[in-house]
Coordinates of N, CA and C in Angstrom, one line a residue:
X1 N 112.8 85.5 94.9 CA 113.1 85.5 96.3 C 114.2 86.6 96.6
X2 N 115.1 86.4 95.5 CA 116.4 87.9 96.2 C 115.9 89.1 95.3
X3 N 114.9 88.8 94.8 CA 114.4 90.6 94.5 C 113.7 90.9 95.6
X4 N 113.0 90.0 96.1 CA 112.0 90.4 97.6 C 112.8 90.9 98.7
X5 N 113.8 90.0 99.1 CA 115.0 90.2 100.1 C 115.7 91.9 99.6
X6 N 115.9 91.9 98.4 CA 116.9 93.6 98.1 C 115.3 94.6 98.4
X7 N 114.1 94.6 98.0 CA 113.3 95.5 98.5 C 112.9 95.7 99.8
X8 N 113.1 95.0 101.1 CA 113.0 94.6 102.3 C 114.1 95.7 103.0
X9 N 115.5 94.9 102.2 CA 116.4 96.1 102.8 C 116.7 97.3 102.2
X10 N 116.3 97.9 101.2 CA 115.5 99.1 100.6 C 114.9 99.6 101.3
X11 N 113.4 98.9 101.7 CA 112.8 99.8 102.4 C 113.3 100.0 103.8
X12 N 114.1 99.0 104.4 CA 114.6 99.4 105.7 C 115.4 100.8 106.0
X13 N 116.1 100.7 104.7 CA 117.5 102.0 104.9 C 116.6 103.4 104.8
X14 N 115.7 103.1 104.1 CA 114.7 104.7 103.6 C 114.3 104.3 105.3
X15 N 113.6 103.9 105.9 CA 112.9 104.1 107.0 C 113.7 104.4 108.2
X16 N 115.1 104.2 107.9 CA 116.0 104.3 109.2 C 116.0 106.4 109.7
X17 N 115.7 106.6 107.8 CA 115.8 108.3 107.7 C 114.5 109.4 108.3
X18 N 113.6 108.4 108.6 CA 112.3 108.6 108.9 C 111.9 108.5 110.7
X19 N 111.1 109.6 111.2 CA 110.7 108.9 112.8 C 109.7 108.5 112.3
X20 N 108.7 108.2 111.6 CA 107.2 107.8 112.1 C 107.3 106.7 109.9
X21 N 107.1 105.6 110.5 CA 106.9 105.0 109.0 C 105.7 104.1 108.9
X22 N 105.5 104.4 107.9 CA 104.0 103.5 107.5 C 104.4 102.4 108.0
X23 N 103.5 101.5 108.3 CA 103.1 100.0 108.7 C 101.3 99.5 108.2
X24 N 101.4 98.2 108.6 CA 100.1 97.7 108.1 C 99.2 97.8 109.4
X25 N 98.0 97.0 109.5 CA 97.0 96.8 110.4 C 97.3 96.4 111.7
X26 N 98.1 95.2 110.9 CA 98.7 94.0 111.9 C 99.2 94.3 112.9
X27 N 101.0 95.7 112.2 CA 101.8 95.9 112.8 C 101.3 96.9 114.2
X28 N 100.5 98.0 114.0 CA 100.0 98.9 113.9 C 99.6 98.4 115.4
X29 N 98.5 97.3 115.5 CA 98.1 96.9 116.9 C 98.6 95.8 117.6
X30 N 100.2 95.5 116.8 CA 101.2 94.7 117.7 C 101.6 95.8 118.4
X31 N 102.0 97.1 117.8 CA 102.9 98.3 118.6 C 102.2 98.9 119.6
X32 N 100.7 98.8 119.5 CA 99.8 99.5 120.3 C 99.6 98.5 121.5
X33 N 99.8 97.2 121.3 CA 99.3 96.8 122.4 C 100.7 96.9 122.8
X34 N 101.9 96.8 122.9 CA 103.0 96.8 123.7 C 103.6 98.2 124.7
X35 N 102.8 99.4 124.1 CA 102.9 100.7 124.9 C 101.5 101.1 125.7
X36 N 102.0 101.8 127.3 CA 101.4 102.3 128.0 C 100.5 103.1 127.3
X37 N 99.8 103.8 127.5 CA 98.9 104.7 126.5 C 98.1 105.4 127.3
X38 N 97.7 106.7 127.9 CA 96.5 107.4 128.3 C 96.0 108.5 127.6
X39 N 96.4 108.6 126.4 CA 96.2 110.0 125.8 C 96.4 109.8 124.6
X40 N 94.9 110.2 123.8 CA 94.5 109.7 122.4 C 94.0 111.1 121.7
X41 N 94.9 111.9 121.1 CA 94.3 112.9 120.4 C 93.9 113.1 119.4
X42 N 92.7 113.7 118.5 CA 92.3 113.7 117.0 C 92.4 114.9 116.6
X43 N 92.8 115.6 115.4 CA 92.5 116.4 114.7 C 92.1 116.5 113.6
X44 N 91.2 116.9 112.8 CA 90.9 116.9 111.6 C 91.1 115.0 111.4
X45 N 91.8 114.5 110.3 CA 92.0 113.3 109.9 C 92.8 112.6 110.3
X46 N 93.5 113.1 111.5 CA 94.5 112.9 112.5 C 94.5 112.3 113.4
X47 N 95.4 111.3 114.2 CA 94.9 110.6 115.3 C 95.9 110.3 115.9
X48 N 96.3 110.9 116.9 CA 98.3 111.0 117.1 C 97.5 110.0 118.8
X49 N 98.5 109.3 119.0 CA 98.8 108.1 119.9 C 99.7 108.7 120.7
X50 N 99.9 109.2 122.0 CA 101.1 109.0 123.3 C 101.1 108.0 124.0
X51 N 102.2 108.0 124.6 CA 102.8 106.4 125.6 C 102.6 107.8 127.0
X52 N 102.9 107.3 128.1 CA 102.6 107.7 129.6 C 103.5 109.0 130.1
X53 N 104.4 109.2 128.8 CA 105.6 109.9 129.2 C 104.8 111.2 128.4
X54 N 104.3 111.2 127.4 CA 103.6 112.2 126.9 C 104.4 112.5 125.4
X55 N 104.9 111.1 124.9 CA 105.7 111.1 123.6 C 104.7 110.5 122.3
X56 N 104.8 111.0 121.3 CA 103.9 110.3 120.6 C 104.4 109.1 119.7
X57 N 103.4 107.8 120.1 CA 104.1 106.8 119.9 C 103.3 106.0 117.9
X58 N 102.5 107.0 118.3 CA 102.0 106.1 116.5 C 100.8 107.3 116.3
X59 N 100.6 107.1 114.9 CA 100.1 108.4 114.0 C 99.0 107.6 113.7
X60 N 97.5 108.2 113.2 CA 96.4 107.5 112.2 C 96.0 108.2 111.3
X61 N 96.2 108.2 110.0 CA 95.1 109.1 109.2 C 93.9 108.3 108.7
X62 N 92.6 109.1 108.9 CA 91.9 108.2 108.8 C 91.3 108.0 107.0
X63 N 90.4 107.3 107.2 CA 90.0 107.0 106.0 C 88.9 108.0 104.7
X64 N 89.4 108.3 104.1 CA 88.6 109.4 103.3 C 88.0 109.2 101.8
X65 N 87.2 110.3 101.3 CA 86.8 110.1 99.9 C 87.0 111.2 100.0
X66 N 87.8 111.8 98.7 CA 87.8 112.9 97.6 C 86.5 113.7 97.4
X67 N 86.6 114.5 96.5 CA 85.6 115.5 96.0 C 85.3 114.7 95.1
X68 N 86.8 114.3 94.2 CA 86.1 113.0 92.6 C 85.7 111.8 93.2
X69 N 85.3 111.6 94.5 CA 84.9 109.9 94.9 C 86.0 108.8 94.9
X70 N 87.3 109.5 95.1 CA 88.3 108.4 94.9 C 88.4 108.2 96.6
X71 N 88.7 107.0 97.2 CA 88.8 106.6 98.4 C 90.1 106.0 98.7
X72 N 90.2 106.4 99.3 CA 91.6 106.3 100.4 C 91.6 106.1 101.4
X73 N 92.2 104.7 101.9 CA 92.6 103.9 103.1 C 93.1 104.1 103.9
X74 N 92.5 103.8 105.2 CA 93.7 104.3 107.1 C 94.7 103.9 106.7
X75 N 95.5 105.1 107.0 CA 97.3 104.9 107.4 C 97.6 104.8 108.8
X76 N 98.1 103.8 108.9 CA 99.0 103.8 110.0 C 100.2 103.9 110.1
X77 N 101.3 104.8 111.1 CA 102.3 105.3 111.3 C 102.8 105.0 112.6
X78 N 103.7 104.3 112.9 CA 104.8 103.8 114.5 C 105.9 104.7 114.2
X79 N 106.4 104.8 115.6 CA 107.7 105.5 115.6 C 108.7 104.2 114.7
X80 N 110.0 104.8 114.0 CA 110.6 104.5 113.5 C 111.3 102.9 113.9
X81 N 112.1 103.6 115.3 CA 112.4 103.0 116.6 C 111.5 101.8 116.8
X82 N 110.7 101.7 116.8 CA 109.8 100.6 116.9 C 109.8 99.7 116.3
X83 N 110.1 99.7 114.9 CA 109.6 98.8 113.7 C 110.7 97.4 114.0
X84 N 111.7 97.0 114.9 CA 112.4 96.0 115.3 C 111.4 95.1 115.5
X85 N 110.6 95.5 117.2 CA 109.6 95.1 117.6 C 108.5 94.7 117.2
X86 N 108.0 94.8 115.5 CA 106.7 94.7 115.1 C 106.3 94.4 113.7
X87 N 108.3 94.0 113.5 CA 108.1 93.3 112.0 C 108.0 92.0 111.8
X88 N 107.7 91.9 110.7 CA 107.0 90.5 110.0 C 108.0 89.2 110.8
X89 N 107.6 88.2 110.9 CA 108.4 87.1 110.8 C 108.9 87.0 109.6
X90 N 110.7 86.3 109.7 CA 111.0 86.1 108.4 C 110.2 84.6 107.9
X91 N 110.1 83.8 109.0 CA 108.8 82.7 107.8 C 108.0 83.2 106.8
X92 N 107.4 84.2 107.2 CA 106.1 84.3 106.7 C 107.1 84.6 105.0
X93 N 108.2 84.8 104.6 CA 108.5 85.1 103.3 C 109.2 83.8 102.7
X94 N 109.4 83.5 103.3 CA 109.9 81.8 102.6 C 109.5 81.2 101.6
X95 N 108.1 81.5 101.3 CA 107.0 80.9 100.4 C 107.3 81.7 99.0

Protein backbone atom coordinates (compact mmCIF):
# COMPACT_ATOMS: atom_id res chain seq x y z
CA UNK A 1 0.00 0.00 0.00
CA UNK A 2 2.76 2.84 0.78
CA UNK A 3 4.79 1.66 -2.18
CA UNK A 4 1.60 2.34 -4.35
CA UNK A 5 0.81 5.73 -2.49
CA UNK A 6 5.05 6.87 -3.12
CA UNK A 7 4.44 5.92 -7.01
CA UNK A 8 1.14 7.90 -7.31
CA UNK A 9 3.00 10.89 -6.03
CA UNK A 10 5.95 10.15 -8.31
CA UNK A 11 4.07 10.10 -11.00
CA UNK A 12 2.24 13.31 -10.02
CA UNK A 13 5.45 15.57 -9.56
CA UNK A 14 6.86 14.20 -13.17
CA UNK A 15 3.45 15.20 -14.71
CA UNK A 16 3.21 18.59 -13.01
CA UNK A 17 6.56 19.20 -15.57
CA UNK A 18 4.60 18.15 -18.54
CA UNK A 19 1.42 19.99 -20.61
CA UNK A 20 -0.12 16.99 -22.17
CA UNK A 21 0.24 13.49 -19.95
CA UNK A 22 -0.75 10.07 -20.72
CA UNK A 23 -4.03 8.89 -19.19
CA UNK A 24 -6.12 5.76 -19.70
CA UNK A 25 -9.42 5.15 -21.70
CA UNK A 26 -11.50 5.99 -18.86
CA UNK A 27 -9.82 9.16 -18.09
CA UNK A 28 -9.49 10.21 -21.59
CA UNK A 29 -13.55 10.31 -22.18
CA UNK A 30 -14.20 11.75 -18.56
CA UNK A 31 -12.03 14.87 -20.00
CA UNK A 32 -13.74 14.77 -23.25
CA UNK A 33 -17.05 14.72 -22.22
CA UNK A 34 -16.44 17.80 -19.84
CA UNK A 35 -15.04 20.22 -22.75
CA UNK A 36 -16.83 22.18 -25.39
CA UNK A 37 -15.28 20.74 -28.56
CA UNK A 38 -15.91 21.76 -32.45
CA UNK A 39 -12.72 20.92 -33.98
CA UNK A 40 -11.17 17.50 -34.33
CA UNK A 41 -7.98 17.35 -36.36
CA UNK A 42 -5.83 14.21 -37.71
CA UNK A 43 -2.48 13.92 -38.95
CA UNK A 44 -0.71 11.10 -39.86
CA UNK A 45 -1.20 8.99 -36.36
CA UNK A 46 -2.28 12.02 -34.78
CA UNK A 47 -5.50 13.24 -33.37
CA UNK A 48 -5.21 16.58 -31.58
CA UNK A 49 -8.69 17.58 -29.75
CA UNK A 50 -9.63 21.62 -29.38
CA UNK A 51 -12.13 23.11 -26.77
CA UNK A 52 -14.21 26.31 -28.53
CA UNK A 53 -11.57 28.71 -27.84
CA UNK A 54 -9.26 26.98 -30.40
CA UNK A 55 -6.82 25.43 -27.55
CA UNK A 56 -5.84 22.00 -27.78
CA UNK A 57 -7.42 20.09 -25.12
CA UNK A 58 -6.30 16.26 -25.53
CA UNK A 59 -3.87 14.40 -27.97
CA UNK A 60 -4.59 10.66 -29.72
CA UNK A 61 -2.01 8.49 -31.18
CA UNK A 62 -3.52 5.96 -32.76
CA UNK A 63 -3.02 2.43 -32.80
CA UNK A 64 -0.28 0.70 -34.93
CA UNK A 65 1.87 -2.30 -36.12
CA UNK A 66 5.50 -2.14 -36.84
CA UNK A 67 7.38 -3.35 -39.90
CA UNK A 68 8.42 -6.52 -37.26
CA UNK A 69 4.53 -6.97 -36.45
CA UNK A 70 4.93 -5.61 -32.94
CA UNK A 71 1.61 -3.74 -31.97
CA UNK A 72 1.09 -0.78 -30.20
CA UNK A 73 -1.83 0.61 -28.30
CA UNK A 74 -3.95 4.13 -28.56
CA UNK A 75 -2.42 6.78 -26.41
CA UNK A 76 -4.25 9.02 -24.90
CA UNK A 77 -3.00 12.49 -23.84
CA UNK A 78 -5.12 15.49 -21.59
CA UNK A 79 -3.78 18.69 -20.94
CA UNK A 80 -1.75 18.55 -17.82
CA UNK A 81 -4.12 21.03 -16.00
CA UNK A 82 -6.77 18.74 -16.29
CA UNK A 83 -5.70 15.65 -14.72
CA UNK A 84 -7.37 17.14 -11.00
CA UNK A 85 -10.63 16.73 -12.90
CA UNK A 86 -10.26 13.15 -14.22
CA UNK A 87 -8.35 11.24 -11.66
CA UNK A 88 -8.97 8.00 -10.21
CA UNK A 89 -11.07 7.91 -7.09
CA UNK A 90 -8.98 7.26 -4.10
CA UNK A 91 -11.47 4.12 -3.24
CA UNK A 92 -10.73 2.56 -6.07
CA UNK A 93 -6.97 1.89 -4.25
CA UNK A 94 -7.93 0.83 -0.89
CA UNK A 95 -8.02 -2.78 -2.01
Amino acid sequence: MKRELMKREAMKKSARNRIFTQVNYRQFRQHLADITTNTVKGKGYETAIYDSKGDIQAIVHAASIDTNGRCYPAEYFILTTALAAVSEPEWQYAA
